[in-house]
Short mmCIF file of C-alpha atoms in Angstrom, two decimals:
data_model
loop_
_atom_site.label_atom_id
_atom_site.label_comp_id
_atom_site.label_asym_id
_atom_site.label_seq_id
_atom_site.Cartn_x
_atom_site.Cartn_y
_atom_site.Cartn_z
CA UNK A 1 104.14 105.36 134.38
CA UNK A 2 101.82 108.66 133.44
CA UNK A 3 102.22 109.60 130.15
CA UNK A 4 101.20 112.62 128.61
CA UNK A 5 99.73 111.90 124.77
CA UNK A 6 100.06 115.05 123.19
CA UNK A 7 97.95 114.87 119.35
CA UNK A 8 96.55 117.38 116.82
CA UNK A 9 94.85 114.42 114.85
CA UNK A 10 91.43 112.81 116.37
CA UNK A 11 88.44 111.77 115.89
CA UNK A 12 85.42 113.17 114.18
CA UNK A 13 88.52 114.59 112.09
CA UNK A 14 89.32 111.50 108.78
CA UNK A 15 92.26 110.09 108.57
CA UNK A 16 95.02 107.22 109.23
CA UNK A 17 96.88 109.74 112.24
CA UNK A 18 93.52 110.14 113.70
CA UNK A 19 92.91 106.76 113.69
CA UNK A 20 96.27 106.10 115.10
CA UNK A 21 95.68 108.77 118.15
CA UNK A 22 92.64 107.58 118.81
CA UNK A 23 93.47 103.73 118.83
CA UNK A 24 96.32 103.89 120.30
CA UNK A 25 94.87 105.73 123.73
CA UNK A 26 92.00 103.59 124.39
CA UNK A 27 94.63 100.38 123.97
CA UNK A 28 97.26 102.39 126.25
CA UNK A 29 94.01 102.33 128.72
CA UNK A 30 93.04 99.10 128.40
CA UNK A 31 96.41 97.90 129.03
CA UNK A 32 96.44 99.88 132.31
CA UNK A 33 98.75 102.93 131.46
CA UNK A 34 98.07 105.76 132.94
CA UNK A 35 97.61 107.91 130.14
CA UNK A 36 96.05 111.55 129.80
CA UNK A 37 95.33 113.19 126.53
CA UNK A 38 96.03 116.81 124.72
CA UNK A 39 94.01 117.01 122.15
CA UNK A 40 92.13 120.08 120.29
CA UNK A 41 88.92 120.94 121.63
CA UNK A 42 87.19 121.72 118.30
CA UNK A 43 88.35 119.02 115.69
CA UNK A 44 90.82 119.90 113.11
CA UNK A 45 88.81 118.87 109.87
CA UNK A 46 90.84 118.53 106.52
CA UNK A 47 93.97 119.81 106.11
CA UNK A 48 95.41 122.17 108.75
CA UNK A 49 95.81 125.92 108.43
CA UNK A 50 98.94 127.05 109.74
CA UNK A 51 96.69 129.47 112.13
CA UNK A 52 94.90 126.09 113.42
CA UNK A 53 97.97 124.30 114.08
CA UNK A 54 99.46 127.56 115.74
CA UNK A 55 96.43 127.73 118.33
CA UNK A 56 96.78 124.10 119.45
CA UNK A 57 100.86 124.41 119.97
CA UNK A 58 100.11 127.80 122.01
CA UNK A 59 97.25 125.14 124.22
CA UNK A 60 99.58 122.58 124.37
CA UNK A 61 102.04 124.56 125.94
CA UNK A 62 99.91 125.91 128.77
CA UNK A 63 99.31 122.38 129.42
CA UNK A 64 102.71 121.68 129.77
CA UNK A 65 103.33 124.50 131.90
CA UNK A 66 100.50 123.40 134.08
CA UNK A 67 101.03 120.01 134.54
CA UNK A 68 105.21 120.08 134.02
CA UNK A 69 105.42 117.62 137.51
CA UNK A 70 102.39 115.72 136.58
CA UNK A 71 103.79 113.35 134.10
CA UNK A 72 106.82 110.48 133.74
CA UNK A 73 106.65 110.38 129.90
CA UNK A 74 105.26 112.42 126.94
CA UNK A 75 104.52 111.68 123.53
CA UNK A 76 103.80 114.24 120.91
CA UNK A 77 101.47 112.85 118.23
CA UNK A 78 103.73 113.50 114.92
CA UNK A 79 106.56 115.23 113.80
CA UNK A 80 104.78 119.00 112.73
CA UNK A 81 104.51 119.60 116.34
CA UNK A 82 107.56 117.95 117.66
CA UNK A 83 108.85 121.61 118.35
CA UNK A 84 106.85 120.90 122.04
CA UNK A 85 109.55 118.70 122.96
CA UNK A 86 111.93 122.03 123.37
CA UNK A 87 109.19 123.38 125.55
CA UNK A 88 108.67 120.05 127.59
CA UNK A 89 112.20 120.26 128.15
CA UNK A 90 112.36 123.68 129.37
CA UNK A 91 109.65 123.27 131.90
CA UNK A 92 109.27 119.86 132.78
CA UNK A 93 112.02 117.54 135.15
CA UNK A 94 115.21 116.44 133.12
CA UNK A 95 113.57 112.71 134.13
CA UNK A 96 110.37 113.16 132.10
CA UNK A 97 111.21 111.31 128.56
CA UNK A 98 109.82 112.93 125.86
CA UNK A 99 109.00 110.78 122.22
CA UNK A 100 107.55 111.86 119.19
CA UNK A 101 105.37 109.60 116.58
CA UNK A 102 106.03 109.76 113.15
CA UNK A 103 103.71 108.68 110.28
CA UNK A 104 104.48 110.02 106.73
CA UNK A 105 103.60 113.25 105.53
CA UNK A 106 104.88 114.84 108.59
CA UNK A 107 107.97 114.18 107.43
CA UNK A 108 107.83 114.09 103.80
CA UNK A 109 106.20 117.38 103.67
CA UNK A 110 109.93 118.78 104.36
CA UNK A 111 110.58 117.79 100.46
CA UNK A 112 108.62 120.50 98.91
CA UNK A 113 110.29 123.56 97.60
CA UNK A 114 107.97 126.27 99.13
CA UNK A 115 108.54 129.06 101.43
CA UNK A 116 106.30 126.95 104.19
CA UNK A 117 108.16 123.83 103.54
CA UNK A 118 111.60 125.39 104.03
CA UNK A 119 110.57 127.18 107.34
CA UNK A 120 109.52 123.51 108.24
CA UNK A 121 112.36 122.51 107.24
CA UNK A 122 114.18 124.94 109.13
CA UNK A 123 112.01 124.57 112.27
CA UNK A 124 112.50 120.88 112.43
CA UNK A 125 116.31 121.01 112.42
CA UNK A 126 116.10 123.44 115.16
CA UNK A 127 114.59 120.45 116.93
CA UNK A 128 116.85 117.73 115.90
CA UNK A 129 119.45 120.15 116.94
CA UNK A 130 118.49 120.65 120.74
CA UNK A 131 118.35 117.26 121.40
CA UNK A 132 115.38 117.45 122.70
CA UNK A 133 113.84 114.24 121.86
CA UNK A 134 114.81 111.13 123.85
CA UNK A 135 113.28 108.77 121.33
CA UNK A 136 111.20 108.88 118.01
CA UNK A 137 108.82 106.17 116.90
CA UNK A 138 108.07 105.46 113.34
CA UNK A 139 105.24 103.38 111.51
CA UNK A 140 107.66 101.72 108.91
CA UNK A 141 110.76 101.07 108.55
CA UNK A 142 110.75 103.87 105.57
CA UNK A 143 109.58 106.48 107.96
CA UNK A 144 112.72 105.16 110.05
CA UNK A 145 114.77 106.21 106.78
CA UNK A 146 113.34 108.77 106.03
CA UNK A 147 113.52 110.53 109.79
CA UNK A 148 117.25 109.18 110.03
CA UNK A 149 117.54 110.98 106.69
CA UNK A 150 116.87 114.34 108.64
CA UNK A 151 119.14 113.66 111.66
CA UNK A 152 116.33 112.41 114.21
CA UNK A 153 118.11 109.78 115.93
CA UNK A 154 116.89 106.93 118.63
CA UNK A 155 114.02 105.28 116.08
CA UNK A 156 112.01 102.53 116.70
CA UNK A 157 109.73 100.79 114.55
CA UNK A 158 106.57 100.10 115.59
CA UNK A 159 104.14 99.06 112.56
CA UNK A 160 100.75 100.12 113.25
CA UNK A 161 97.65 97.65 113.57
CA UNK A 162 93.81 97.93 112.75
CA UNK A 163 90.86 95.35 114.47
CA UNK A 164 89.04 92.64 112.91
CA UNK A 165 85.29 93.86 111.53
CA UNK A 166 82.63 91.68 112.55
CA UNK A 167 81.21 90.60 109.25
CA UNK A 168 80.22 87.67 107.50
CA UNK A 169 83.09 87.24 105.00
CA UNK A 170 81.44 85.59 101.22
CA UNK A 171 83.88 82.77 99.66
CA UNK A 172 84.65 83.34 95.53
CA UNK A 173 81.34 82.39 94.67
CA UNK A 174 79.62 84.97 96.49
CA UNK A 175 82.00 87.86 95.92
CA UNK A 176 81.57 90.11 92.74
CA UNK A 177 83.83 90.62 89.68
CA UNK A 178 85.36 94.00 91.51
CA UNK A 179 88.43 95.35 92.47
CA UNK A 180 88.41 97.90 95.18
CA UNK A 181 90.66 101.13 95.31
CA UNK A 182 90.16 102.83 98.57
CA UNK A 183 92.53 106.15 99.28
CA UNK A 184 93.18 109.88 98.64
CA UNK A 185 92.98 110.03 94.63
CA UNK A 186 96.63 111.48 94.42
CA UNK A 187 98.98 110.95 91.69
CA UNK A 188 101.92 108.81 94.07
CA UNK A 189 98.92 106.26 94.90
CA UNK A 190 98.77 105.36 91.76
CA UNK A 191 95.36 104.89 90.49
CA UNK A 192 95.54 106.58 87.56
CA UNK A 193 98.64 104.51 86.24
CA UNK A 194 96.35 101.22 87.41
CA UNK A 195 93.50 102.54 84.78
CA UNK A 196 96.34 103.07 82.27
CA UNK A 197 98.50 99.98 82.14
CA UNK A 198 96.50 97.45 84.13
CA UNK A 199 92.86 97.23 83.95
CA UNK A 200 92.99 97.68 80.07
CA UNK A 201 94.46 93.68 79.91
CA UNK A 202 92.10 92.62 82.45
CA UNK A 203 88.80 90.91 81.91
CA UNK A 204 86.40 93.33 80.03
CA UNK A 205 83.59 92.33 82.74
CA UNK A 206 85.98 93.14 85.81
CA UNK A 207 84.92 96.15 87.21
CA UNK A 208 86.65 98.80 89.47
CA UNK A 209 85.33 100.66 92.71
CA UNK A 210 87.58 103.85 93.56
CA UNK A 211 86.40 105.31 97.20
CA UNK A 212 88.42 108.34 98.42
CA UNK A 213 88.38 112.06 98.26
CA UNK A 214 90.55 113.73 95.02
CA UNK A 215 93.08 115.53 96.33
CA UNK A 216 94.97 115.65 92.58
CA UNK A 217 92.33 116.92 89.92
CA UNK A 218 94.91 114.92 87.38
CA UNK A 219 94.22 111.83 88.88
CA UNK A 220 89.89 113.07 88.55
CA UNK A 221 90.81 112.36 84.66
CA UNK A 222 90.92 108.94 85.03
CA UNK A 223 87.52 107.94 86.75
CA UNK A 224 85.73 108.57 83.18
CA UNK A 225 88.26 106.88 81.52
CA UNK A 226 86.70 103.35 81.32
CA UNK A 227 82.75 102.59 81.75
CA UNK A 228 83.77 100.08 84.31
CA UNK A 229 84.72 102.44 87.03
CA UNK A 230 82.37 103.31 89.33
CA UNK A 231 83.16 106.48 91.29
CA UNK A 232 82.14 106.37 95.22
CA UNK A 233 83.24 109.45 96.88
CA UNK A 234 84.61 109.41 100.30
CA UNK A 235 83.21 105.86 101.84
CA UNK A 236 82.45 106.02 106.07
CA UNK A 237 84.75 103.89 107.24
CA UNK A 238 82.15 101.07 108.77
CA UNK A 239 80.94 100.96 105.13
CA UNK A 240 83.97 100.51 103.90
CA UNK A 241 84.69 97.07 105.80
CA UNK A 242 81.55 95.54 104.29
CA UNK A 243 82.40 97.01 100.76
CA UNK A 244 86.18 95.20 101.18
CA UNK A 245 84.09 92.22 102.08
CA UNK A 246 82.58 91.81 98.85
CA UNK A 247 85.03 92.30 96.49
CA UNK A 248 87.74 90.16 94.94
CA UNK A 249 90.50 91.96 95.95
CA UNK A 250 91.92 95.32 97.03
CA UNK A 251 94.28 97.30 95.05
CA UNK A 252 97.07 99.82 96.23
CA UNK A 253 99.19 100.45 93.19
CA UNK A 254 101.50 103.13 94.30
CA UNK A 255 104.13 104.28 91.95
CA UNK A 256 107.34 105.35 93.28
CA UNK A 257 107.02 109.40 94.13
CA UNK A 258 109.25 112.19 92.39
CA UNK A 259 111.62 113.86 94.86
CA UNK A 260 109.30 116.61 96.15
CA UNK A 261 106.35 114.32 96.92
CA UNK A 262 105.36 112.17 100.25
CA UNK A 263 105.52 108.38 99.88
CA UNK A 264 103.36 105.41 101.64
CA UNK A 265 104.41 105.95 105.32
CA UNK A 266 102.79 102.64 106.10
CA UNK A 267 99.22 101.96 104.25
CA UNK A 268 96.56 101.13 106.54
CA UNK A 269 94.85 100.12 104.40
CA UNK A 270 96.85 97.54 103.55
CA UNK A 271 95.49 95.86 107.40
CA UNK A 272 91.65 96.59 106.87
CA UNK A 273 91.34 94.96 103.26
CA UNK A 274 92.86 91.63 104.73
CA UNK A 275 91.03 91.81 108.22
CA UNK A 276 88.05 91.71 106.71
CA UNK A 277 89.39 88.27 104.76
CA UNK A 278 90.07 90.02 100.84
CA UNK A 279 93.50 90.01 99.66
CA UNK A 280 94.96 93.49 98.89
CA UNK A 281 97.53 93.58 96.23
CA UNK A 282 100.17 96.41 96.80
CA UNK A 283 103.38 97.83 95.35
CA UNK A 284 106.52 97.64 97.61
CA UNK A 285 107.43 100.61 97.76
CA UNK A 286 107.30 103.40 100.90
CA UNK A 287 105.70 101.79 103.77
CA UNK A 288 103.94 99.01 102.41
CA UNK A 289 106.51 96.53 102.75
CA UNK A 290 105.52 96.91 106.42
CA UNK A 291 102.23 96.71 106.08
CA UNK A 292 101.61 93.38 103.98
CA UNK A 293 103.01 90.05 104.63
CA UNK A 294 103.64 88.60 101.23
CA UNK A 295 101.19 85.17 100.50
CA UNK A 296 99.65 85.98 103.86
CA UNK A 297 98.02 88.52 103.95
CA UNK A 298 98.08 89.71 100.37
CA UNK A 299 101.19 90.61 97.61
CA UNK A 300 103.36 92.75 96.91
CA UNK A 301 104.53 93.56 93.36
CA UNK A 302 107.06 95.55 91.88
CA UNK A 303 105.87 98.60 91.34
CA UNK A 304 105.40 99.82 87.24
CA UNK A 305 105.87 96.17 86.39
CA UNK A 306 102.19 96.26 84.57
CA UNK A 307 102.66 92.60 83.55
CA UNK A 308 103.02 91.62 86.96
CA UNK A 309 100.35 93.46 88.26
CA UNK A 310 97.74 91.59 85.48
CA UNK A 311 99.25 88.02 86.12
CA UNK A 312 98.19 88.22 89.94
CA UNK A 313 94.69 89.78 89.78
CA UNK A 314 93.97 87.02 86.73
CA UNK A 315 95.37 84.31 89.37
CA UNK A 316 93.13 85.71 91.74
CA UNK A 317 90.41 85.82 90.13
CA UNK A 318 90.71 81.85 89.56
CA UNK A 319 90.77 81.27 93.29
CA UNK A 320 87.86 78.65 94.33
CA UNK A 321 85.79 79.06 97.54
CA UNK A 322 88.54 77.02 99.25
CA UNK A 323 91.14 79.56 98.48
CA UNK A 324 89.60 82.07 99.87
CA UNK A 325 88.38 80.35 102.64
CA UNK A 326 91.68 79.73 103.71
CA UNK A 327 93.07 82.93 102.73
CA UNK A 328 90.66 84.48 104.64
CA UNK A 329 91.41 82.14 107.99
CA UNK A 330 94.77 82.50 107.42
CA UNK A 331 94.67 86.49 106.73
CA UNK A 332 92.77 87.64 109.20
CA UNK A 333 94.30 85.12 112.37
CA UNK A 334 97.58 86.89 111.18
CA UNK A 335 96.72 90.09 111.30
CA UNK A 336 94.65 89.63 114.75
CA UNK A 337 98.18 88.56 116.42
CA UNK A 338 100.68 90.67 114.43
CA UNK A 339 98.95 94.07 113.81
CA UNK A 340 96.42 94.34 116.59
CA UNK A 341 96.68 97.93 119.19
CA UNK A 342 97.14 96.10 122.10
CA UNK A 343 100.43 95.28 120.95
CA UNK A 344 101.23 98.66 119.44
CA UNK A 345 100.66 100.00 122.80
CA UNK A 346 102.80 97.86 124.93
CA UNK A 347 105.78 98.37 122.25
CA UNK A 348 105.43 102.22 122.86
CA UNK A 349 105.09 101.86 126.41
CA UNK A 350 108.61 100.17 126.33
CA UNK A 351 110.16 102.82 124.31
CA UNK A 352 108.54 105.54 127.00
CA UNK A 353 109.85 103.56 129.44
CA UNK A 354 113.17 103.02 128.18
CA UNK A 355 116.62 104.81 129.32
CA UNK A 356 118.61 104.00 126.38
#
């Protein structure tokens, strides 16, 4: 099967669709598809202008016109450019199956009320309305929702994955007094309502790492809240591995969102904080349900339930170095057969290959 891999998201650009485009084509490859790529030729850094986005449709449509008997299968990277399946349609043979990834806020961005949002909106039904698209595949089963929600039809779920760092993982003893939020500083994540309702109960000598970029100033307010945060900044991601390595456990408190904002498509970092053998504690709500197996590879906890959320990272912080030592065995063996590319890639081979 050729498959054409159609994405506006890669690598130098941040971010968990990047890391998604670029993981999953090296694992198509090393599985032996026969897979080309459509990517921008200068990165797309930060979030897209509508002028950016614009050029690479117009490029990926002279690729399509080009190479219309070249392929057996295309996917189109997420759902903002899904519009290419009208045009892959138009110009390539009624036998080439056409799929589109979806990850979060490609969808979710269709629940603001601006002018941009509702042409999205508009755009997007346009799609779902041509019938264009043979299959969709979604990170979570509350992407799957969520996409259903707008009429896309043909889902499959295919969780995403993330690979085991190579690093020397510390027992109890050897890991500090920290927890470790890692993500966008943005009010539905939740960090903010952590500082507020959580860490006040905890153990005055805990401390708390945030690492991300503020994309909500509101949620800036809390980092000076309480002398035991520690601010970071955005953390390279191969420094981030050893920093979940040496904590006593990751935190992703998300609060449920308001009707206009995104939600947790998935949470990759829900993967990395267990692959590299620390428990992440997470709220079940959007995609996260997905992305943690409960006792396994970490818990999940109601989310708001403050009293909840105090009882586990106290239990935690009890755990002696044969806890973790088997938490981190256990963890990380989990994720390295359940959540690992290789597998990500053969599932969307067989929706690309599928006739259904």
């Amino acid at each position: 099967m050729r498959i054409l891999f159609i994405t506006r998201k890669f690598p130098p650009s941040v971010g968990g669709m990047e890391i998604y485009s670029k993981e999953l084509y090296e694992a198509l490859k090393e599985i032996g598809a026969d897979v080309h790529i459509c990517k921008p030729e200068n990165p797309i850094l930060g979030r897209p202008s509508v002028f950016r986005v614009g050029i690479f449709f117009l490029s990926a449509c002279w690729t399509l016109l080009r190479q219309r008997r070249s392929f057996d299968a295309v996917l189109i990277g997420d759902f903002c450019i899904a519009s290419l399946a009208m045009v892959a349609k138009a110009f390539m043979p009624g036998s080439v199956r056409i799929a589109v990834a979806l990850h979060g806020n490609d969808l979710y961005f269709m629940r603001k009320r601006t002018l941009l949002a509702a042409i999205y909106r508009w755009i997007c039904t346009v799609v779902v309305a041509s019938r264009s698209l043979d299959a969709a595949i979604a990170n979570s089963h509350a992407i799957e929702q969520e996409a259903f929600s707008r009429g896309v039809r043909h889902i499959s779920v295919v969780p995403l994955a993330t690979r085991l760092p190579d690093l020397d993982v510390p027992t109890s003893s050897g890991r500090r007094r920290t927890l470790l939020f890692a993500g966008r500083l943005i009010r539905y994540k939740g960090l903010s309502w952590f500082v507020n309702n959580v860490l006040p109960s905890l153990d005055p000598s805990l401390e708390l790492l945030v690492a991300g970029e503020v994309w909500d100033e509101s949620e800036r307010i809390c980092l000076n809240s309480d002398p035991r945060i520690h601010y970071l900044g955005p953390v390279p991601y191969e420094k981030l591995a050893v920093l979940r390595a040496q904590v006593a456990a990751c935190i992703m408190p998300n609060i449920p969102p308001v009707s206009t904002e995104q939600d947790e498509g998935f949470g990759l970092a829900a993967l990395e904080s267990p692959a590299a053998g620390t428990p992440v504690i997470a709220a079940a709500v959007g995609g996260l349900p997905d992305a943690v197996a409960h006792g396994t590879t970490g818990f999940l906890l109601p989310p708001l339930d403050a009293a909840a959320w105090i009882r586990c990272v106290n239990d935690l912080l009890t755990w002696t170095p044969e806890q973790y030592a088997h938490f981190t065995r256990t963890a990380r063996a989990h994720i390295a057969e359940c959540y690992n590319w290789h597998l990500v890639a053969h599932r969307t081979v067989a929706v690309l290959a599928s006739h259904s």
